[in-house]
Amino acid sequence: MSWIALSGQGKSWVCPRVFGGGIEQRDRLMARGSIMIETRLSPEGRPQTLLSYERAHPWIGAISFRAVPGGGIVLVMTQGDEVFHTVLQNQQDARTDVIRVTFSWDSEARFGQISVERPESDTVIVETTPAPPPLLVEDIFTLARRPQLVELDPDVIFFAVSDEIEAVGPMPSLAAQVPVMTSTGYRPVSELRCGDTVHTYQSGLVPVLHRVSRVVPALGSFQPVRLCAPYLGLTRDLVVAPHQRLVIGGSEVEYIFGREAVLVPALSLVNGFTAVYEEGLQMVEYHQLLLPGHEPLIASGAEMESLYVGRLRRQAKQLSQTLLADVPRNLMPEHARCGLKVLGPFEAITLAEARAA
């Protein structure tokens, strides 16, 4: 299992297999899991109570996540007489609007970890914490289904709870059925494996070193975007994560931006006809391919960025917390950025309209 509860963007859900048995089933400790919170940072730099809840029965308990000026995240948990406190210090980036905070714990292994990710970039800060106490399953039910008992900052986009230690770092961003051009024609990205070859415009055929996959809540920076054909040269609609970037070139790009090609995040193209958000999904499974030189994939006629890992292979501890932890070291490449300009929303829509004209 993985995600067992979520709340945000008008949704409130708990897994019936975990919470369907009534209070007796929920009156037990959850020794292992993760809480993910995605939030906008306060533009005024004010303190934010991201998520907070207190109870008195069956014993005193509380949990609170707070963002403090300067970018720090403070986590406090109480279980009876035991108080757990940790602070993750990170430098707030004025250019970043959204952050994703993930706290994972395994009480039996005496393991705790808190991280801050910026979905629009490759930045991730991970810190190991002292051994945290377990949570009551009933507390998780309350967080998701009893909003009147929970303090939640208006800037929080969503939060979700998993019964696993959730990975942080490079994330997949292509829906399972996205067709990728291979040596034998288009194949769904979810079917590709290490050793398959994919076609690229710049490098010809290149080998697939690894495929990463993950199921995530279909909310916030994970809410799927449908790129609509025939715009952007697509031969069919594609469903991707909001921060999946397209490589776009052509005469319009050279004329408007003075460059041979630019990078365009899918979310910047959402305008009602070039791209739209997919509604009604609770969870979504994304995939992505690790290639030797971070070559762009060809998907339904368009170029898409493949998985970028930078110099992650040199950071053994951080690598062990990612979806790439089981990649053999001899297959783990180092990537350099392509140096292309990343368009903002206004620039992206201007380009989309110019190409649609």
GROMACS .gro file of C-alpha atoms in nm:
model
  357
    1MET     CA    1   0.000   0.000   0.000
    2SER     CA    2   0.109   0.362  -0.009
    3TRP     CA    3  -0.120   0.666   0.009
    4ILE     CA    4  -0.394   0.623   0.267
    5ALA     CA    5  -0.533   0.977   0.311
    6LEU     CA    6  -0.535   1.314   0.138
    7SER     CA    7  -0.701   1.651   0.165
    8GLY     CA    8  -0.696   1.963  -0.050
    9GLN     CA    9  -0.837   2.134  -0.360
   10GLY     CA   10  -1.190   2.035  -0.256
   11LYS     CA   11  -1.100   1.668  -0.194
   12SER     CA   12  -1.102   1.471   0.129
   13TRP     CA   13  -1.032   1.098   0.109
   14VAL     CA   14  -0.922   0.813   0.334
   15CYS     CA   15  -0.846   0.456   0.228
   16PRO     CA   16  -1.140   0.229   0.321
   17ARG     CA   17  -0.908  -0.067   0.378
   18VAL     CA   18  -0.732   0.126   0.654
   19PHE     CA   19  -1.012   0.338   0.796
   20GLY     CA   20  -1.327   0.141   0.709
   21GLY     CA   21  -1.347  -0.066   1.025
   22GLY     CA   22  -1.459   0.205   1.266
   23ILE     CA   23  -1.292   0.358   1.569
   24GLU     CA   24  -1.167   0.023   1.700
   25GLN     CA   25  -0.959  -0.033   1.388
   26ARG     CA   26  -0.824   0.323   1.399
   27ASP     CA   27  -0.728   0.312   1.768
   28ARG     CA   28  -0.378   0.178   1.698
   29LEU     CA   29  -0.033   0.315   1.636
   30MET     CA   30   0.111   0.371   1.289
   31ALA     CA   31   0.481   0.304   1.334
   32ARG     CA   32   0.587   0.385   0.977
   33GLY     CA   33   0.475   0.635   0.716
   34SER     CA   34   0.507   0.979   0.557
   35ILE     CA   35   0.318   1.308   0.564
   36MET     CA   36   0.352   1.531   0.259
   37ILE     CA   37   0.243   1.895   0.261
   38GLU     CA   38   0.251   2.119  -0.043
   39THR     CA   39   0.212   2.489   0.023
   40ARG     CA   40   0.264   2.834  -0.118
   41LEU     CA   41   0.509   3.044   0.078
   42SER     CA   42   0.379   3.361   0.238
   43PRO     CA   43   0.471   3.658   0.016
   44GLU     CA   44   0.491   3.874   0.330
   45GLY     CA   45   0.733   3.635   0.497
   46ARG     CA   46   0.489   3.574   0.785
   47PRO     CA   47   0.497   3.256   1.000
   48GLN     CA   48   0.260   2.988   0.869
   49THR     CA   49   0.095   2.706   1.060
   50LEU     CA   50   0.088   2.458   0.775
   51LEU     CA   51  -0.086   2.177   0.963
   52SER     CA   52  -0.169   2.145   1.333
   53TYR     CA   53  -0.389   1.919   1.544
   54GLU     CA   54  -0.424   1.843   1.917
   55ARG     CA   55  -0.620   1.579   2.110
   56ALA     CA   56  -0.676   1.478   2.470
   57HIS     CA   57  -0.784   1.112   2.436
   58PRO     CA   58  -0.684   0.829   2.469
   59TRP     CA   59  -0.379   1.028   2.581
   60ILE     CA   60  -0.247   1.376   2.509
   61GLY     CA   61  -0.120   1.401   2.155
   62ALA     CA   62  -0.040   1.670   1.901
   63ILE     CA   63   0.137   1.735   1.573
   64SER     CA   64   0.223   2.065   1.409
   65PHE     CA   65   0.417   2.178   1.103
   66ARG     CA   66   0.514   2.545   1.090
   67ALA     CA   67   0.703   2.751   0.833
   68VAL     CA   68   0.900   3.035   0.989
   69PRO     CA   69   1.043   3.349   0.827
   70GLY     CA   70   1.366   3.275   0.648
   71GLY     CA   71   1.250   2.940   0.516
   72GLY     CA   72   1.279   2.707   0.818
   73ILE     CA   73   1.032   2.426   0.886
   74VAL     CA   74   0.953   2.339   1.249
   75LEU     CA   75   0.791   2.006   1.338
   76VAL     CA   76   0.663   1.927   1.689
   77MET     CA   77   0.494   1.598   1.788
   78THR     CA   78   0.357   1.496   2.128
   79GLN     CA   79   0.256   1.145   2.237
   80GLY     CA   80   0.176   1.138   2.608
   81ASP     CA   81   0.485   1.247   2.796
   82GLU     CA   82   0.707   1.218   2.487
   83VAL     CA   83   0.778   1.539   2.293
   84PHE     CA   84   0.956   1.530   1.955
   85HIS     CA   85   1.093   1.848   1.802
   86THR     CA   86   1.299   1.907   1.488
   87VAL     CA   87   1.386   2.203   1.265
   88LEU     CA   88   1.489   2.195   0.901
   89GLN     CA   89   1.682   2.506   0.811
   90ASN     CA   90   1.672   2.599   0.445
   91GLN     CA   91   1.734   2.921   0.263
   92GLN     CA   92   1.415   3.065   0.123
   93ASP     CA   93   1.436   3.137  -0.248
   94ALA     CA   94   1.245   3.451  -0.337
   95ARG     CA   95   1.188   3.311  -0.687
   96THR     CA   96   1.009   3.003  -0.550
   97ASP     CA   97   0.637   3.017  -0.480
   98VAL     CA   98   0.563   2.655  -0.386
   99ILE     CA   99   0.746   2.407  -0.164
  100ARG     CA  100   0.675   2.044  -0.077
  101VAL     CA  101   0.752   1.929   0.278
  102THR     CA  102   0.777   1.554   0.344
  103PHE     CA  103   0.821   1.403   0.689
  104SER     CA  104   0.887   1.027   0.706
  105TRP     CA  105   0.924   0.811   1.013
  106ASP     CA  106   0.992   0.450   1.113
  107SER     CA  107   0.961   0.433   1.489
  108GLU     CA  108   1.074   0.073   1.519
  109ALA     CA  109   1.390   0.146   1.318
  110ARG     CA  110   1.431   0.476   1.512
  111PHE     CA  111   1.444   0.661   1.181
  112GLY     CA  112   1.310   1.003   1.097
  113GLN     CA  113   1.358   1.232   0.798
  114ILE     CA  114   1.225   1.569   0.688
  115SER     CA  115   1.276   1.725   0.346
  116VAL     CA  116   1.185   2.036   0.150
  117GLU     CA  117   1.155   2.020  -0.230
  118ARG     CA  118   1.084   2.291  -0.483
  119PRO     CA  119   0.873   2.133  -0.761
  120GLU     CA  120   0.977   2.390  -1.023
  121SER     CA  121   1.348   2.317  -0.975
  122ASP     CA  122   1.586   2.036  -0.880
  123THR     CA  123   1.640   2.169  -0.529
  124VAL     CA  124   1.588   1.926  -0.241
  125ILE     CA  125   1.709   1.956   0.117
  126VAL     CA  126   1.699   1.640   0.331
  127GLU     CA  127   1.777   1.610   0.700
  128THR     CA  128   1.773   1.305   0.927
  129THR     CA  129   1.589   1.369   1.255
  130PRO     CA  130   1.599   1.210   1.601
  131ALA     CA  131   1.378   0.902   1.644
  132PRO     CA  132   1.015   1.022   1.620
  133PRO     CA  133   0.717   0.863   1.799
  134PRO     CA  134   0.448   0.678   1.601
  135LEU     CA  135   0.116   0.838   1.509
  136LEU     CA  136  -0.229   0.715   1.595
  137VAL     CA  137  -0.422   0.599   1.289
  138GLU     CA  138  -0.718   0.791   1.430
  139ASP     CA  139  -0.510   1.111   1.413
  140ILE     CA  140  -0.463   1.063   1.038
  141PHE     CA  141  -0.837   1.011   0.994
  142THR     CA  142  -0.901   1.335   1.184
  143LEU     CA  143  -0.649   1.532   0.977
  144ALA     CA  144  -0.821   1.430   0.652
  145ARG     CA  145  -1.188   1.411   0.749
  146ARG     CA  146  -1.245   1.646   1.044
  147PRO     CA  147  -1.126   1.987   0.918
  148GLN     CA  148  -1.304   2.165   1.205
  149LEU     CA  149  -1.047   2.013   1.444
  150VAL     CA  150  -0.743   2.097   1.231
  151GLU     CA  151  -0.558   2.425   1.185
  152LEU     CA  152  -0.450   2.463   0.823
  153ASP     CA  153  -0.292   2.767   0.662
  154PRO     CA  154  -0.493   2.906   0.365
  155ASP     CA  155  -0.178   2.880   0.152
  156VAL     CA  156  -0.160   2.500   0.190
  157ILE     CA  157  -0.249   2.339  -0.143
  158PHE     CA  158  -0.287   1.983  -0.018
  159PHE     CA  159  -0.151   1.730   0.227
  160ALA     CA  160  -0.138   1.351   0.199
  161VAL     CA  161  -0.038   1.060   0.422
  162SER     CA  162   0.134   0.738   0.315
  163ASP     CA  163   0.211   0.421   0.510
  164GLU     CA  164   0.551   0.400   0.336
  165ILE     CA  165   0.877   0.598   0.349
  166GLU     CA  166   0.819   0.818   0.046
  167ALA     CA  167   1.103   0.899  -0.193
  168VAL     CA  168   1.228   1.253  -0.251
  169GLY     CA  169   1.439   1.392  -0.533
  170PRO     CA  170   1.403   1.342  -0.912
  171MET     CA  171   1.041   1.260  -0.996
  172PRO     CA  172   0.875   1.091  -1.295
  173SER     CA  173   0.639   1.305  -1.499
  174LEU     CA  174   0.488   1.109  -1.791
  175ALA     CA  175   0.158   0.923  -1.766
  176ALA     CA  176   0.178   0.549  -1.832
  177GLN     CA  177   0.040   0.559  -2.188
  178VAL     CA  178   0.261   0.841  -2.322
  179PRO     CA  179   0.406   0.697  -2.646
  180VAL     CA  180   0.785   0.726  -2.673
  181MET     CA  181   0.968   0.675  -3.003
  182THR     CA  182   1.194   0.368  -2.982
  183SER     CA  183   1.399   0.168  -3.231
  184THR     CA  184   1.082  -0.032  -3.307
  185GLY     CA  185   0.837   0.258  -3.318
  186TYR     CA  186   0.622   0.423  -3.053
  187ARG     CA  187   0.577   0.231  -2.726
  188PRO     CA  188   0.410   0.335  -2.397
  189VAL     CA  189   0.670   0.472  -2.157
  190SER     CA  190   0.548   0.231  -1.886
  191GLU     CA  191   0.661  -0.068  -2.097
  192LEU     CA  192   1.020   0.045  -2.148
  193ARG     CA  193   1.302  -0.118  -1.954
  194CYS     CA  194   1.677  -0.094  -1.905
  195GLY     CA  195   1.844  -0.196  -2.230
  196ASP     CA  196   1.567  -0.070  -2.461
  197THR     CA  197   1.668   0.208  -2.700
  198VAL     CA  198   1.481   0.531  -2.766
  199HIS     CA  199   1.514   0.769  -3.057
  200THR     CA  200   1.631   1.127  -3.004
  201TYR     CA  201   1.674   1.408  -3.255
  202GLN     CA  202   2.021   1.511  -3.138
  203SER     CA  203   2.186   1.177  -3.055
  204GLY     CA  204   1.996   0.919  -3.257
  205LEU     CA  205   1.930   0.597  -3.066
  206VAL     CA  206   2.032   0.598  -2.699
  207PRO     CA  207   1.989   0.323  -2.437
  208VAL     CA  208   1.745   0.339  -2.148
  209LEU     CA  209   1.944   0.307  -1.825
  210HIS     CA  210   1.644   0.292  -1.591
  211ARG     CA  211   1.273   0.370  -1.568
  212VAL     CA  212   1.135   0.531  -1.254
  213SER     CA  213   0.768   0.504  -1.158
  214ARG     CA  214   0.562   0.646  -0.877
  215VAL     CA  215   0.196   0.678  -0.775
  216VAL     CA  216   0.118   1.021  -0.626
  217PRO     CA  217  -0.191   1.224  -0.533
  218ALA     CA  218  -0.334   1.400  -0.839
  219LEU     CA  219  -0.316   1.737  -0.666
  220GLY     CA  220  -0.097   2.048  -0.669
  221SER     CA  221   0.232   2.000  -0.849
  222PHE     CA  222   0.124   1.645  -0.934
  223GLN     CA  223  -0.214   1.732  -1.093
  224PRO     CA  224  -0.197   1.596  -1.449
  225VAL     CA  225  -0.191   1.831  -1.747
  226ARG     CA  226  -0.334   1.724  -2.082
  227LEU     CA  227  -0.133   1.862  -2.374
  228CYS     CA  228  -0.374   1.885  -2.664
  229ALA     CA  229  -0.303   1.782  -3.023
  230PRO     CA  230  -0.236   1.921  -3.279
  231TYR     CA  231  -0.078   2.210  -3.087
  232LEU     CA  232   0.300   2.205  -3.036
  233GLY     CA  233   0.337   1.944  -3.310
  234LEU     CA  234   0.161   1.670  -3.114
  235THR     CA  235   0.001   1.388  -3.309
  236ARG     CA  236  -0.215   1.288  -3.008
  237ASP     CA  237  -0.299   1.422  -2.664
  238LEU     CA  238  -0.044   1.356  -2.390
  239VAL     CA  239  -0.093   1.355  -2.012
  240VAL     CA  240   0.207   1.475  -1.813
  241ALA     CA  241   0.295   1.625  -1.474
  242PRO     CA  242   0.277   2.007  -1.450
  243HIS     CA  243   0.654   2.050  -1.432
  244GLN     CA  244   0.734   1.823  -1.727
  245ARG     CA  245   0.920   2.046  -1.973
  246LEU     CA  246   0.891   2.042  -2.350
  247VAL     CA  247   1.175   2.134  -2.583
  248ILE     CA  248   1.030   2.365  -2.848
  249GLY     CA  249   1.214   2.511  -3.146
  250GLY     CA  250   1.123   2.655  -3.483
  251SER     CA  251   1.093   2.988  -3.659
  252GLU     CA  252   0.853   3.134  -3.400
  253VAL     CA  253   1.100   3.061  -3.121
  254GLU     CA  254   1.385   3.222  -3.312
  255TYR     CA  255   1.174   3.526  -3.400
  256ILE     CA  256   1.027   3.587  -3.052
  257PHE     CA  257   1.314   3.477  -2.827
  258GLY     CA  258   1.620   3.486  -3.051
  259ARG     CA  259   1.706   3.123  -2.969
  260GLU     CA  260   1.702   2.792  -3.156
  261ALA     CA  261   1.496   2.623  -2.882
  262VAL     CA  262   1.342   2.687  -2.539
  263LEU     CA  263   1.205   2.481  -2.251
  264VAL     CA  264   0.836   2.513  -2.164
  265PRO     CA  265   0.683   2.361  -1.845
  266ALA     CA  266   0.347   2.200  -1.917
  267LEU     CA  267   0.172   2.408  -1.649
  268SER     CA  268   0.274   2.726  -1.832
  269LEU     CA  269   0.076   2.611  -2.136
  270VAL     CA  270  -0.258   2.567  -1.956
  271ASN     CA  271  -0.486   2.809  -2.136
  272GLY     CA  272  -0.798   2.609  -2.222
  273PHE     CA  273  -0.691   2.489  -2.567
  274THR     CA  274  -0.315   2.418  -2.582
  275ALA     CA  275  -0.330   2.240  -2.246
  276VAL     CA  276  -0.585   2.178  -1.970
  277TYR     CA  277  -0.572   2.032  -1.621
  278GLU     CA  278  -0.714   1.681  -1.582
  279GLU     CA  279  -0.993   1.685  -1.323
  280GLY     CA  280  -1.154   1.411  -1.114
  281LEU     CA  281  -0.848   1.193  -1.052
  282GLN     CA  282  -0.750   1.092  -0.701
  283MET     CA  283  -0.415   0.930  -0.775
  284VAL     CA  284  -0.193   0.923  -1.083
  285GLU     CA  285   0.099   0.704  -1.182
  286TYR     CA  286   0.391   0.875  -1.353
  287HIS     CA  287   0.695   0.726  -1.530
  288GLN     CA  288   1.018   0.870  -1.667
  289LEU     CA  289   1.334   0.740  -1.835
  290LEU     CA  290   1.695   0.783  -1.727
  291LEU     CA  291   1.916   0.834  -2.033
  292PRO     CA  292   2.297   0.869  -2.053
  293GLY     CA  293   2.312   1.237  -2.143
  294HIS     CA  294   1.972   1.376  -2.038
  295GLU     CA  295   1.866   1.362  -2.405
  296PRO     CA  296   1.508   1.480  -2.481
  297LEU     CA  297   1.260   1.202  -2.562
  298ILE     CA  298   1.032   1.208  -2.865
  299ALA     CA  299   0.674   1.159  -2.746
  300SER     CA  300   0.390   1.178  -2.995
  301GLY     CA  301   0.598   1.402  -3.220
  302ALA     CA  302   0.711   1.644  -2.947
  303GLU     CA  303   1.038   1.658  -2.756
  304MET     CA  304   1.017   1.606  -2.379
  305GLU     CA  305   1.291   1.635  -2.120
  306SER     CA  306   1.401   1.301  -1.979
  307LEU     CA  307   1.490   1.250  -1.614
  308TYR     CA  308   1.758   1.492  -1.491
  309VAL     CA  309   1.988   1.370  -1.212
  310GLY     CA  310   2.278   1.615  -1.221
  311ARG     CA  311   2.561   1.485  -1.000
  312LEU     CA  312   2.336   1.283  -0.771
  313ARG     CA  313   2.561   0.977  -0.804
  314ARG     CA  314   2.823   1.163  -0.595
  315GLN     CA  315   2.579   1.209  -0.304
  316ALA     CA  316   2.535   0.856  -0.170
  317LYS     CA  317   2.311   0.949   0.124
  318GLN     CA  318   2.076   1.164  -0.082
  319LEU     CA  319   2.071   0.906  -0.364
  320SER     CA  320   1.956   0.639  -0.118
  321GLN     CA  321   1.639   0.842  -0.045
  322THR     CA  322   1.534   0.863  -0.413
  323LEU     CA  323   1.357   0.643  -0.665
  324LEU     CA  324   1.702   0.574  -0.812
  325ALA     CA  325   1.841   0.404  -0.502
  326ASP     CA  326   1.852   0.060  -0.668
  327VAL     CA  327   2.023   0.172  -0.991
  328PRO     CA  328   2.365   0.000  -1.025
  329ARG     CA  329   2.641   0.255  -0.978
  330ASN     CA  330   2.792   0.179  -1.319
  331LEU     CA  331   2.460   0.278  -1.482
  332MET     CA  332   2.416   0.603  -1.292
  333PRO     CA  333   2.519   0.893  -1.520
  334GLU     CA  334   2.605   1.252  -1.446
  335HIS     CA  335   2.401   1.514  -1.629
  336ALA     CA  336   2.479   1.869  -1.734
  337ARG     CA  337   2.199   2.114  -1.800
  338CYS     CA  338   2.128   2.185  -2.167
  339GLY     CA  339   2.143   2.562  -2.110
  340LEU     CA  340   1.809   2.639  -2.276
  341LYS     CA  341   1.592   2.927  -2.157
  342VAL     CA  342   1.291   2.819  -1.949
  343LEU     CA  343   0.982   3.019  -2.045
  344GLY     CA  344   0.750   3.171  -1.789
  345PRO     CA  345   0.369   3.145  -1.821
  346PHE     CA  346   0.322   3.466  -2.023
  347GLU     CA  347   0.606   3.379  -2.261
  348ALA     CA  348   0.477   3.023  -2.300
  349ILE     CA  349   0.122   3.132  -2.384
  350THR     CA  350   0.257   3.391  -2.629
  351LEU     CA  351   0.452   3.118  -2.806
  352ALA     CA  352   0.155   2.878  -2.804
  353GLU     CA  353  -0.071   3.139  -2.958
  354ALA     CA  354   0.190   3.227  -3.220
  355ARG     CA  355   0.222   2.862  -3.323
  356ALA     CA  356  -0.156   2.817  -3.328
  357ALA     CA  357  -0.209   3.118  -3.553
   0.00000   0.00000   0.00000
